[in-house]
Amino acid sequence: MDKLLIQGGFPLSGEVSISGAKNAALPILCASLLSAEALHITNLPHLNDVATMLRLIGQMGVEVTMDGNSGLILDSRGVNSPTASYDMVKTMRASILVLGPLLARCGEAKVSLPGGCAIGARPVDQHIKGLQAMGAEIRVENGYILAKASRLKGARIVTDMVTVTGTENLMMAAVLAEGETVIENAACEPEVVDLANCLISMGARISGAGTGSIRVQGVERLHGATHAVMPDRIETGTYLCAAAVTRGNIRLLNTSVGYLDSVVQKLREAGCDVAAEQGAITLKAPQRLKAVSIRTEPYPAFPTDMQAQFMAINCVAEGSAVIRETIFENRFMHAVELIRLGADIKIDANNALVTGVPHLDGATVMATDLRASASLVIAGLVAQGETLIERIYHLDRGYERIEEKLTRLGANVRRVR
Ligand code: EPZ
């Protein structure tokens, strides 16, 4: 298994380009199942999760061809096997996003229940309830969701909580349903809007994406389209945190602050000078960050996917900060690893009290999930001495060429087998 070896203490400087958003690319790949005409997707990030999703829809009969640039052309004319097997779904929970499109396009689907994952139980009851409200007959047997619907019917759905992929699954199911669907308590994340924009370019009739109430008028069929995946706001925030904690001065290209106001605001509170120019963001870090408390909430509030990274920078900031995780029940697993590096963190249920220490000391640590591994990288960049991060396959799921981009910014990092 690969490991990442980091020699800490090098300020990040220079510029790197941000890749397409993983959490927009995954539902958009599934949207290709909705139309018999080709969907051309550009600005796709080269990530393990994207490769897994391509394998999954390929198994269903979607033809995938390169466009010679960095995009793909997906032709789902030959979709003939509406099944997502356990061995595929267990490696990536986002596989559940094929459920809505398969039901809408094929009238049936057999999708393995995603197991839990490191950060929580992560049930999919809201996906199932919403599809049942649209007339789908759904049974759960032997770990599989068995769904049938001759044609889904529009319905008014109110999800019990804000769910990103739940909103995305229901929106994709609704675009070919008969009549109007309204999704209340919908997720407002920018990735939901990017998916909606892609569906609209395919001929779907959607309004209200980005608000808590999404309205979809079903149509008979969708046509082909070309869509560029939005920039990855979490990758952007991760590099901003890495520069902030290493007294860095960086410029991130092909991205925008527009999707990260809550994170940029907290970085400014911590003492960073963050500026936005068209299509780029610059950050100049202070000599030492001030500790800043955060509370994760659905968009546009502080994103849970940036919580671990912010915990890492609070470890060496001046003062104490409280980090409250309100979305997932077990998303503090990076804390014990940060403590191995010398951090002072006290966990109480879904609160973490972080007291800044003068410095961290390099050690061997273990990644447990995608964003936890990002927080360990950030800590390693600022720790004195060497940090060795194990199980970095977690990192490869969501960060494209991370050691290459960090090296370009002046970090001393290399991948060891
Ligand atoms: C998406 O996961 C993202 N993944 C996650 O990013 C992100 O952390 C999360 O949204 C929250 O923003 C993708 O978009 C592929 P939820 P998702 O449904 O949709 C509960 C990363 O690091 N819930 O919004 O699975 C759930 O348990 C990943 O890139 C139900 O109870 O998250 C959680 O407590 C990690 N029943 C809360 O809602 C359901 O049917 C929010 O989950 C659905 C969700």
CSV table of N, CA, C and O in Angstrom, one decimal, residues 57-170:
chain,number,residue,atom,x,y,z
A,57,ILE,N,-20.9,2.2,-14.4
A,57,ILE,CA,-21.9,2.4,-15.5
A,57,ILE,C,-21.4,1.7,-16.7
A,57,ILE,O,-22.3,1.3,-17.6
A,58,GLY,N,-20.1,1.4,-16.9
A,58,GLY,CA,-19.7,0.6,-18.0
A,58,GLY,C,-20.2,-0.8,-17.9
A,58,GLY,O,-20.7,-1.4,-18.9
A,59,GLN,N,-20.3,-1.4,-16.7
A,59,GLN,CA,-20.9,-2.7,-16.5
A,59,GLN,C,-22.3,-2.7,-16.9
A,59,GLN,O,-22.9,-3.8,-17.3
A,60,MET,N,-23.0,-1.6,-16.8
A,60,MET,CA,-24.4,-1.5,-17.2
A,60,MET,C,-24.7,-1.4,-18.7
A,60,MET,O,-25.8,-1.5,-19.1
A,61,GLY,N,-23.5,-1.1,-19.4
A,61,GLY,CA,-23.7,-1.0,-20.9
A,61,GLY,C,-23.4,0.4,-21.4
A,61,GLY,O,-23.6,0.6,-22.6
A,62,VAL,N,-22.9,1.3,-20.6
A,62,VAL,CA,-22.6,2.6,-21.1
A,62,VAL,C,-21.2,2.6,-21.8
A,62,VAL,O,-20.3,2.0,-21.2
A,63,GLU,N,-21.2,3.1,-23.0
A,63,GLU,CA,-19.9,3.1,-23.8
A,63,GLU,C,-19.2,4.4,-23.4
A,63,GLU,O,-19.8,5.5,-23.5
A,64,VAL,N,-17.9,4.2,-23.0
A,64,VAL,CA,-17.1,5.4,-22.6
A,64,VAL,C,-16.0,5.6,-23.5
A,64,VAL,O,-15.2,4.7,-23.8
A,65,THR,N,-15.9,6.8,-24.2
A,65,THR,CA,-14.8,7.0,-25.0
A,65,THR,C,-14.1,8.4,-24.7
A,65,THR,O,-14.8,9.3,-24.2
A,66,MET,N,-12.8,8.4,-24.9
A,66,MET,CA,-12.1,9.7,-24.5
A,66,MET,C,-12.4,10.7,-25.6
A,66,MET,O,-12.5,10.3,-26.8
A,67,ASP,N,-12.4,12.0,-25.2
A,67,ASP,CA,-12.6,13.0,-26.3
A,67,ASP,C,-11.3,13.6,-26.8
A,67,ASP,O,-11.3,14.6,-27.5
A,68,GLY,N,-10.2,13.0,-26.3
A,68,GLY,CA,-8.9,13.5,-26.8
A,68,GLY,C,-8.4,14.6,-26.0
A,68,GLY,O,-7.2,15.1,-26.2
A,69,ASN,N,-9.2,15.2,-25.1
A,69,ASN,CA,-8.7,16.3,-24.3
A,69,ASN,C,-8.7,15.7,-22.9
A,69,ASN,O,-7.9,14.9,-22.6
A,70,SER,N,-9.5,16.2,-22.0
A,70,SER,CA,-9.5,15.5,-20.7
A,70,SER,C,-10.9,15.2,-20.3
A,70,SER,O,-11.3,15.0,-19.2
A,71,GLY,N,-11.7,15.0,-21.4
A,71,GLY,CA,-13.1,14.7,-21.2
A,71,GLY,C,-13.5,13.4,-21.7
A,71,GLY,O,-12.7,12.7,-22.3
A,72,LEU,N,-14.8,13.0,-21.5
A,72,LEU,CA,-15.2,11.7,-21.9
A,72,LEU,C,-16.6,11.8,-22.6
A,72,LEU,O,-17.3,12.8,-22.3
A,73,ILE,N,-16.8,10.9,-23.5
A,73,ILE,CA,-18.1,10.9,-24.2
A,73,ILE,C,-18.8,9.6,-23.7
A,73,ILE,O,-18.3,8.5,-23.9
A,74,LEU,N,-20.0,9.7,-23.1
A,74,LEU,CA,-20.7,8.6,-22.5
A,74,LEU,C,-22.0,8.3,-23.4
A,74,LEU,O,-22.8,9.2,-23.6
A,75,ASP,N,-22.0,7.1,-23.9
A,75,ASP,CA,-23.2,6.7,-24.8
A,75,ASP,C,-23.9,5.6,-24.1
A,75,ASP,O,-23.4,4.5,-24.0
A,76,SER,N,-25.1,5.9,-23.6
A,76,SER,CA,-25.8,4.8,-22.8
A,76,SER,C,-27.0,4.2,-23.7
A,76,SER,O,-27.9,3.7,-23.1
A,77,ARG,N,-26.9,4.2,-25.0
A,77,ARG,CA,-27.9,3.6,-25.9
A,77,ARG,C,-28.0,2.1,-25.5
A,77,ARG,O,-29.1,1.6,-25.4
A,78,GLY,N,-26.9,1.5,-25.1
A,78,GLY,CA,-26.9,0.0,-25.0
A,78,GLY,C,-27.1,-0.4,-23.5
A,78,GLY,O,-26.7,-1.5,-23.2
A,79,VAL,N,-27.6,0.5,-22.7
A,79,VAL,CA,-27.7,0.1,-21.3
A,79,VAL,C,-28.7,-1.1,-21.2
A,79,VAL,O,-29.8,-1.0,-21.6
A,80,ASN,N,-28.2,-2.2,-20.7
A,80,ASN,CA,-29.0,-3.4,-20.6
A,80,ASN,C,-28.9,-4.2,-19.3
A,80,ASN,O,-29.4,-5.3,-19.2
A,81,SER,N,-28.2,-3.6,-18.4
A,81,SER,CA,-28.1,-4.4,-17.1
A,81,SER,C,-28.2,-3.4,-15.9
A,81,SER,O,-27.1,-2.9,-15.5
A,82,PRO,N,-29.4,-3.1,-15.5
A,82,PRO,CA,-29.6,-2.1,-14.4
A,82,PRO,C,-29.2,-2.6,-13.1
A,82,PRO,O,-30.0,-2.6,-12.1
A,83,THR,N,-28.0,-3.1,-12.9
A,83,THR,CA,-27.6,-3.7,-11.6
A,83,THR,C,-26.3,-3.0,-11.1
A,83,THR,O,-25.3,-2.8,-11.9
A,84,ALA,N,-26.2,-2.7,-9.8
A,84,ALA,CA,-25.0,-2.2,-9.2
A,84,ALA,C,-24.6,-3.2,-8.1
A,84,ALA,O,-25.4,-3.3,-7.1
A,85,SER,N,-23.6,-4.0,-8.3
A,85,SER,CA,-23.3,-5.2,-7.4
A,85,SER,C,-22.7,-4.7,-6.1
A,85,SER,O,-22.1,-3.6,-6.1
A,86,TYR,N,-22.7,-5.6,-5.1
A,86,TYR,CA,-22.2,-5.2,-3.8
A,86,TYR,C,-20.7,-4.9,-3.9
A,86,TYR,O,-20.2,-3.9,-3.4
A,87,ASP,N,-19.9,-5.7,-4.7
A,87,ASP,CA,-18.5,-5.5,-4.7
A,87,ASP,C,-18.1,-4.1,-5.3
A,87,ASP,O,-17.1,-3.5,-5.0
A,88,MET,N,-19.0,-3.6,-6.2
A,88,MET,CA,-18.8,-2.2,-6.7
A,88,MET,C,-19.2,-1.2,-5.6
A,88,MET,O,-18.5,-0.3,-5.3
A,89,VAL,N,-20.4,-1.4,-5.1
A,89,VAL,CA,-21.0,-0.4,-4.2
A,89,VAL,C,-20.2,-0.3,-2.9
A,89,VAL,O,-20.1,0.8,-2.4
A,90,LYS,N,-19.7,-1.4,-2.4
A,90,LYS,CA,-19.0,-1.3,-1.1
A,90,LYS,C,-17.7,-0.5,-1.2
A,90,LYS,O,-17.3,0.1,-0.3
A,91,THR,N,-17.2,-0.3,-2.5
A,91,THR,CA,-16.0,0.5,-2.6
A,91,THR,C,-16.3,2.0,-2.7
A,91,THR,O,-15.5,2.8,-2.5
A,92,MET,N,-17.6,2.3,-3.1
A,92,MET,CA,-17.9,3.7,-3.3
A,92,MET,C,-19.4,3.9,-3.0
A,92,MET,O,-20.3,3.5,-3.9
A,93,ARG,N,-19.8,4.5,-1.9
A,93,ARG,CA,-21.2,4.7,-1.6
A,93,ARG,C,-22.0,5.5,-2.6
A,93,ARG,O,-23.2,5.4,-2.8
A,94,ALA,N,-21.2,6.4,-3.3
A,94,ALA,CA,-21.9,7.2,-4.3
A,94,ALA,C,-22.6,6.4,-5.4
A,94,ALA,O,-23.3,6.9,-6.2
A,95,SER,N,-22.2,5.1,-5.4
A,95,SER,CA,-22.9,4.2,-6.5
A,95,SER,C,-24.4,4.3,-6.3
A,95,SER,O,-25.1,4.0,-7.3
A,96,ILE,N,-24.9,4.6,-5.2
A,96,ILE,CA,-26.3,4.7,-5.0
A,96,ILE,C,-27.0,5.7,-6.0
A,96,ILE,O,-28.2,5.6,-6.3
A,97,LEU,N,-26.2,6.6,-6.5
A,97,LEU,CA,-26.7,7.6,-7.5
A,97,LEU,C,-27.1,7.0,-8.8
A,97,LEU,O,-27.7,7.7,-9.6
A,98,VAL,N,-26.9,5.7,-9.0
A,98,VAL,CA,-27.5,5.1,-10.3
A,98,VAL,C,-28.9,4.7,-10.1
A,98,VAL,O,-29.6,4.5,-11.1
A,99,LEU,N,-29.4,4.6,-8.8
A,99,LEU,CA,-30.7,4.1,-8.6
A,99,LEU,C,-31.8,5.0,-9.3
A,99,LEU,O,-32.6,4.4,-10.0
A,100,GLY,N,-31.8,6.3,-9.1
A,100,GLY,CA,-32.8,7.1,-9.7
A,100,GLY,C,-32.8,7.1,-11.2
A,100,GLY,O,-33.8,6.8,-11.8
A,101,PRO,N,-31.6,7.3,-11.8
A,101,PRO,CA,-31.6,7.3,-13.3
A,101,PRO,C,-32.0,5.9,-13.9
A,101,PRO,O,-32.7,5.9,-14.9
A,102,LEU,N,-31.6,4.8,-13.2
A,102,LEU,CA,-31.9,3.5,-13.8
A,102,LEU,C,-33.4,3.3,-13.7
A,102,LEU,O,-34.1,2.8,-14.7
A,103,LEU,N,-34.1,3.7,-12.6
A,103,LEU,CA,-35.5,3.6,-12.5
A,103,LEU,C,-36.2,4.4,-13.6
A,103,LEU,O,-37.1,4.0,-14.2
A,104,ALA,N,-35.7,5.6,-13.8
A,104,ALA,CA,-36.3,6.5,-14.7
A,104,ALA,C,-36.2,6.1,-16.1
A,104,ALA,O,-37.1,6.1,-17.0
A,105,ARG,N,-35.0,5.5,-16.5
A,105,ARG,CA,-34.7,5.2,-17.9
A,105,ARG,C,-35.1,3.7,-18.2
A,105,ARG,O,-35.6,3.5,-19.3
A,106,CYS,N,-34.9,2.8,-17.2
A,106,CYS,CA,-35.1,1.4,-17.5
A,106,CYS,C,-36.4,0.8,-16.9
A,106,CYS,O,-36.8,-0.3,-17.1
A,107,GLY,N,-36.9,1.6,-15.9
A,107,GLY,CA,-38.1,1.1,-15.2
A,107,GLY,C,-37.8,0.0,-14.1
A,107,GLY,O,-38.7,-0.5,-13.5
A,108,GLU,N,-36.5,-0.3,-13.9
A,108,GLU,CA,-36.1,-1.2,-12.9
A,108,GLU,C,-34.7,-1.0,-12.5
A,108,GLU,O,-33.9,-0.4,-13.2
A,109,ALA,N,-34.3,-1.4,-11.3
A,109,ALA,CA,-32.9,-1.3,-10.8
A,109,ALA,C,-32.7,-2.3,-9.7
A,109,ALA,O,-33.6,-2.6,-8.9
A,110,LYS,N,-31.5,-2.8,-9.7
A,110,LYS,CA,-31.1,-3.7,-8.6
A,110,LYS,C,-29.7,-3.1,-8.1
A,110,LYS,O,-28.7,-3.2,-8.7
A,111,VAL,N,-29.8,-2.4,-6.9
A,111,VAL,CA,-28.6,-1.7,-6.4
A,111,VAL,C,-28.3,-2.2,-5.0
A,111,VAL,O,-29.2,-2.2,-4.1
A,112,SER,N,-27.0,-2.6,-4.8
A,112,SER,CA,-26.7,-3.1,-3.4
A,112,SER,C,-26.8,-1.9,-2.5
A,112,SER,O,-26.5,-0.7,-2.8
A,113,LEU,N,-27.3,-2.2,-1.3
A,113,LEU,CA,-27.4,-1.2,-0.2
A,113,LEU,C,-25.9,-0.8,0.1
A,113,LEU,O,-25.1,-1.7,0.3
A,114,PRO,N,-25.6,0.4,0.1
A,114,PRO,CA,-24.2,0.8,0.5
A,114,PRO,C,-24.0,0.4,2.0
A,114,PRO,O,-24.9,0.7,2.7
A,115,GLY,N,-22.9,-0.2,2.3
A,115,GLY,CA,-22.7,-0.4,3.7
A,115,GLY,C,-22.4,0.9,4.4
A,115,GLY,O,-22.6,2.0,3.8
A,116,GLY,N,-22.1,0.8,5.7
A,116,GLY,CA,-21.8,2.1,6.4
A,116,GLY,C,-20.4,2.5,5.9
A,116,GLY,O,-19.9,1.9,5.0
A,117,CYS,N,-19.8,3.5,6.5
A,117,CYS,CA,-18.5,3.8,6.1
A,117,CYS,C,-17.8,4.4,7.4
A,117,CYS,O,-18.5,4.6,8.4
A,118,ALA,N,-16.6,4.8,7.3
A,118,ALA,CA,-15.8,5.2,8.5
A,118,ALA,C,-16.5,6.4,9.2
A,118,ALA,O,-16.5,6.4,10.4
A,119,ILE,N,-17.2,7.3,8.4
A,119,ILE,CA,-17.7,8.5,9.1
A,119,ILE,C,-19.1,8.3,9.6
A,119,ILE,O,-19.6,9.2,10.2
A,120,GLY,N,-19.8,7.2,9.3
A,120,GLY,CA,-21.1,7.1,9.9
A,120,GLY,C,-21.9,6.0,9.2
A,120,GLY,O,-21.5,5.4,8.2
A,121,ALA,N,-23.1,5.8,9.7
A,121,ALA,CA,-24.0,4.7,9.1
A,121,ALA,C,-24.5,5.1,7.7
A,121,ALA,O,-24.5,4.2,6.8
A,122,ARG,N,-24.7,6.3,7.5
A,122,ARG,CA,-25.1,6.8,6.2
A,122,ARG,C,-26.1,6.0,5.5
A,122,ARG,O,-25.9,5.5,4.4
A,123,PRO,N,-27.3,6.0,6.1
A,123,PRO,CA,-28.4,5.2,5.5
A,123,PRO,C,-28.9,5.9,4.2
A,123,PRO,O,-28.5,7.1,3.9
A,124,VAL,N,-29.7,5.2,3.4
A,124,VAL,CA,-30.3,5.8,2.2
A,124,VAL,C,-31.8,5.7,2.2
A,124,VAL,O,-32.5,5.7,1.1
A,125,ASP,N,-32.4,5.8,3.4
A,125,ASP,CA,-33.8,5.7,3.5
A,125,ASP,C,-34.5,6.8,2.8
A,125,ASP,O,-35.6,6.7,2.3
A,126,GLN,N,-33.9,8.0,2.8
A,126,GLN,CA,-34.6,9.2,2.1
A,126,GLN,C,-34.7,9.0,0.6
A,126,GLN,O,-35.6,9.4,0.0
A,127,HIS,N,-33.6,8.3,0.1
A,127,HIS,CA,-33.6,8.0,-1.4
A,127,HIS,C,-34.8,7.1,-1.7
A,127,HIS,O,-35.6,7.4,-2.6
A,128,ILE,N,-35.0,6.1,-0.9
A,128,ILE,CA,-36.0,5.0,-1.1
A,128,ILE,C,-37.4,5.6,-0.9
A,128,ILE,O,-38.3,5.5,-1.7
A,129,LYS,N,-37.6,6.4,0.2
A,129,LYS,CA,-38.9,7.0,0.5
A,129,LYS,C,-39.3,7.9,-0.6
A,129,LYS,O,-40.5,7.9,-1.1
A,130,GLY,N,-38.4,8.7,-1.1
A,130,GLY,CA,-38.7,9.7,-2.2
A,130,GLY,C,-39.1,8.9,-3.5
A,130,GLY,O,-40.1,9.3,-4.1
A,131,LEU,N,-38.4,7.9,-3.8
A,131,LEU,CA,-38.7,7.1,-5.0
A,131,LEU,C,-40.1,6.4,-4.9
A,131,LEU,O,-40.9,6.3,-5.8
A,132,GLN,N,-40.3,5.9,-3.6
A,132,GLN,CA,-41.6,5.3,-3.4
A,132,GLN,C,-42.8,6.3,-3.5
A,132,GLN,O,-43.8,6.0,-4.1
A,133,ALA,N,-42.5,7.5,-3.1
A,133,ALA,CA,-43.5,8.6,-3.3
A,133,ALA,C,-43.8,8.8,-4.7
A,133,ALA,O,-44.9,9.3,-5.1
A,134,MET,N,-42.8,8.5,-5.6
A,134,MET,CA,-43.0,8.7,-7.0
A,134,MET,C,-43.6,7.5,-7.7
A,134,MET,O,-43.6,7.4,-8.9
A,135,GLY,N,-44.0,6.5,-6.9
A,135,GLY,CA,-44.7,5.3,-7.4
A,135,GLY,C,-43.8,4.1,-7.6
A,135,GLY,O,-44.2,3.1,-8.1
A,136,ALA,N,-42.5,4.2,-7.2
A,136,ALA,CA,-41.7,3.0,-7.4
A,136,ALA,C,-42.0,1.9,-6.4
A,136,ALA,O,-42.4,2.3,-5.2
A,137,GLU,N,-42.0,0.7,-6.8
A,137,GLU,CA,-42.2,-0.5,-5.9
A,137,GLU,C,-40.8,-0.9,-5.5
A,137,GLU,O,-40.0,-1.3,-6.3
A,138,ILE,N,-40.5,-0.8,-4.2
A,138,ILE,CA,-39.1,-1.0,-3.7
A,138,ILE,C,-39.1,-2.1,-2.6
A,138,ILE,O,-39.8,-1.9,-1.6
A,139,ARG,N,-38.3,-3.1,-2.8
A,139,ARG,CA,-38.1,-4.1,-1.7
A,139,ARG,C,-36.6,-4.1,-1.4
A,139,ARG,O,-35.8,-3.9,-2.3
A,140,VAL,N,-36.3,-4.4,-0.2
A,140,VAL,CA,-34.9,-4.5,0.2
A,140,VAL,C,-34.7,-6.0,0.6
A,140,VAL,O,-35.3,-6.4,1.6
A,141,GLU,N,-33.9,-6.7,-0.2
A,141,GLU,CA,-33.7,-8.2,0.1
A,141,GLU,C,-32.3,-8.5,-0.1
A,141,GLU,O,-31.6,-8.1,-1.0
A,142,ASN,N,-31.8,-9.4,0.9
A,142,ASN,CA,-30.4,-9.9,0.8
A,142,ASN,C,-29.4,-8.7,0.5
A,142,ASN,O,-28.5,-8.9,-0.3
A,143,GLY,N,-29.6,-7.6,1.1
A,143,GLY,CA,-28.6,-6.5,1.0
A,143,GLY,C,-28.8,-5.7,-0.3
A,143,GLY,O,-27.9,-4.9,-0.6
A,144,TYR,N,-29.8,-6.0,-1.1
A,144,TYR,CA,-30.0,-5.3,-2.3
A,144,TYR,C,-31.3,-4.5,-2.3
A,144,TYR,O,-32.3,-4.9,-1.7
A,145,ILE,N,-31.3,-3.4,-3.0
A,145,ILE,CA,-32.5,-2.6,-3.2
A,145,ILE,C,-33.1,-3.0,-4.6
A,145,ILE,O,-32.4,-3.0,-5.6
A,146,LEU,N,-34.3,-3.6,-4.6
A,146,LEU,CA,-34.9,-4.1,-5.8
A,146,LEU,C,-36.1,-3.1,-6.1
A,146,LEU,O,-37.0,-3.0,-5.3
A,147,ALA,N,-35.9,-2.4,-7.2
A,147,ALA,CA,-36.9,-1.3,-7.5
A,147,ALA,C,-37.5,-1.5,-8.9
A,147,ALA,O,-36.8,-1.9,-9.8
A,148,LYS,N,-38.8,-1.2,-9.0
A,148,LYS,CA,-39.5,-1.3,-10.3
A,148,LYS,C,-40.5,-0.1,-10.4
A,148,LYS,O,-41.0,0.3,-9.4
A,149,ALA,N,-40.6,0.4,-11.6
A,149,ALA,CA,-41.6,1.4,-11.8
A,149,ALA,C,-41.8,1.5,-13.3
A,149,ALA,O,-40.9,1.8,-14.1
A,150,SER,N,-43.1,1.2,-13.8
A,150,SER,CA,-43.3,1.3,-15.2
A,150,SER,C,-43.0,2.7,-15.7
A,150,SER,O,-42.2,3.0,-16.6
A,151,ARG,N,-43.6,3.7,-15.0
A,151,ARG,CA,-43.2,5.1,-15.2
A,151,ARG,C,-43.4,5.9,-13.9
A,151,ARG,O,-44.5,5.8,-13.4
A,152,LEU,N,-42.4,6.5,-13.4
A,152,LEU,CA,-42.5,7.2,-12.2
A,152,LEU,C,-43.4,8.4,-12.4
A,152,LEU,O,-43.6,9.0,-13.5
A,153,LYS,N,-44.1,8.7,-11.3
A,153,LYS,CA,-45.0,9.9,-11.4
A,153,LYS,C,-44.5,11.0,-10.5
A,153,LYS,O,-44.0,10.7,-9.4
A,154,GLY,N,-44.7,12.2,-10.9
A,154,GLY,CA,-44.3,13.4,-10.2
A,154,GLY,C,-45.0,13.4,-8.8
A,154,GLY,O,-46.1,12.9,-8.7
A,155,ALA,N,-44.3,13.8,-7.8
A,155,ALA,CA,-44.8,13.9,-6.4
A,155,ALA,C,-44.2,15.1,-5.7
A,155,ALA,O,-43.2,15.6,-6.1
A,156,ARG,N,-44.8,15.4,-4.6
A,156,ARG,CA,-44.2,16.4,-3.7
A,156,ARG,C,-43.5,15.7,-2.6
A,156,ARG,O,-44.1,14.9,-1.9
A,157,ILE,N,-42.2,15.9,-2.4
A,157,ILE,CA,-41.4,15.1,-1.5
A,157,ILE,C,-40.7,16.1,-0.5
A,157,ILE,O,-40.2,17.1,-0.9
A,158,VAL,N,-40.8,15.8,0.8
A,158,VAL,CA,-40.1,16.5,1.8
A,158,VAL,C,-39.2,15.6,2.5
A,158,VAL,O,-39.6,14.7,3.2
A,159,THR,N,-37.9,15.8,2.3
A,159,THR,CA,-36.9,14.9,3.0
A,159,THR,C,-36.8,15.2,4.5
A,159,THR,O,-37.0,16.4,4.8
A,160,ASP,N,-36.6,14.2,5.3
A,160,ASP,CA,-36.5,14.4,6.7
A,160,ASP,C,-35.3,15.3,7.1
A,160,ASP,O,-35.4,16.0,8.1
A,161,MET,N,-34.3,15.2,6.4
A,161,MET,CA,-33.1,16.0,6.6
A,161,MET,C,-32.5,16.4,5.3
A,161,MET,O,-32.9,15.8,4.2
A,162,VAL,N,-31.6,17.4,5.2
A,162,VAL,CA,-31.0,17.8,4.0
A,162,VAL,C,-30.0,16.6,3.6
A,162,VAL,O,-29.1,16.3,4.3
A,163,THR,N,-30.3,16.1,2.4
A,163,THR,CA,-29.3,15.0,1.9
A,163,THR,C,-28.9,15.4,0.5
A,163,THR,O,-29.7,15.5,-0.4
A,164,VAL,N,-27.6,15.4,0.3
A,164,VAL,CA,-27.0,15.9,-1.0
A,164,VAL,C,-27.3,14.8,-2.1
A,164,VAL,O,-28.0,15.1,-3.1
A,165,THR,N,-26.9,13.6,-1.9
A,165,THR,CA,-27.1,12.6,-2.9
A,165,THR,C,-28.6,12.2,-3.0
A,165,THR,O,-29.1,11.8,-4.0
A,166,GLY,N,-29.3,12.3,-1.8
A,166,GLY,CA,-30.7,12.0,-1.8
A,166,GLY,C,-31.4,13.0,-2.8
A,166,GLY,O,-32.2,12.6,-3.6
A,167,THR,N,-31.1,14.3,-2.6
A,167,THR,CA,-31.7,15.3,-3.5
A,167,THR,C,-31.3,15.0,-5.0
A,167,THR,O,-32.2,15.1,-5.9
A,168,GLU,N,-30.1,14.6,-5.2
A,168,GLU,CA,-29.6,14.4,-6.6
A,168,GLU,C,-30.3,13.2,-7.2
A,168,GLU,O,-30.7,13.2,-8.4
A,169,ASN,N,-30.4,12.1,-6.4
A,169,ASN,CA,-31.1,10.9,-6.9
A,169,ASN,C,-32.5,11.2,-7.3
A,169,ASN,O,-33.0,10.8,-8.4
A,170,LEU,N,-33.2,11.9,-6.4
A,170,LEU,CA,-34.7,12.2,-6.7
A,170,LEU,C,-34.8,13.2,-7.8
A,170,LEU,O,-35.7,13.0,-8.6
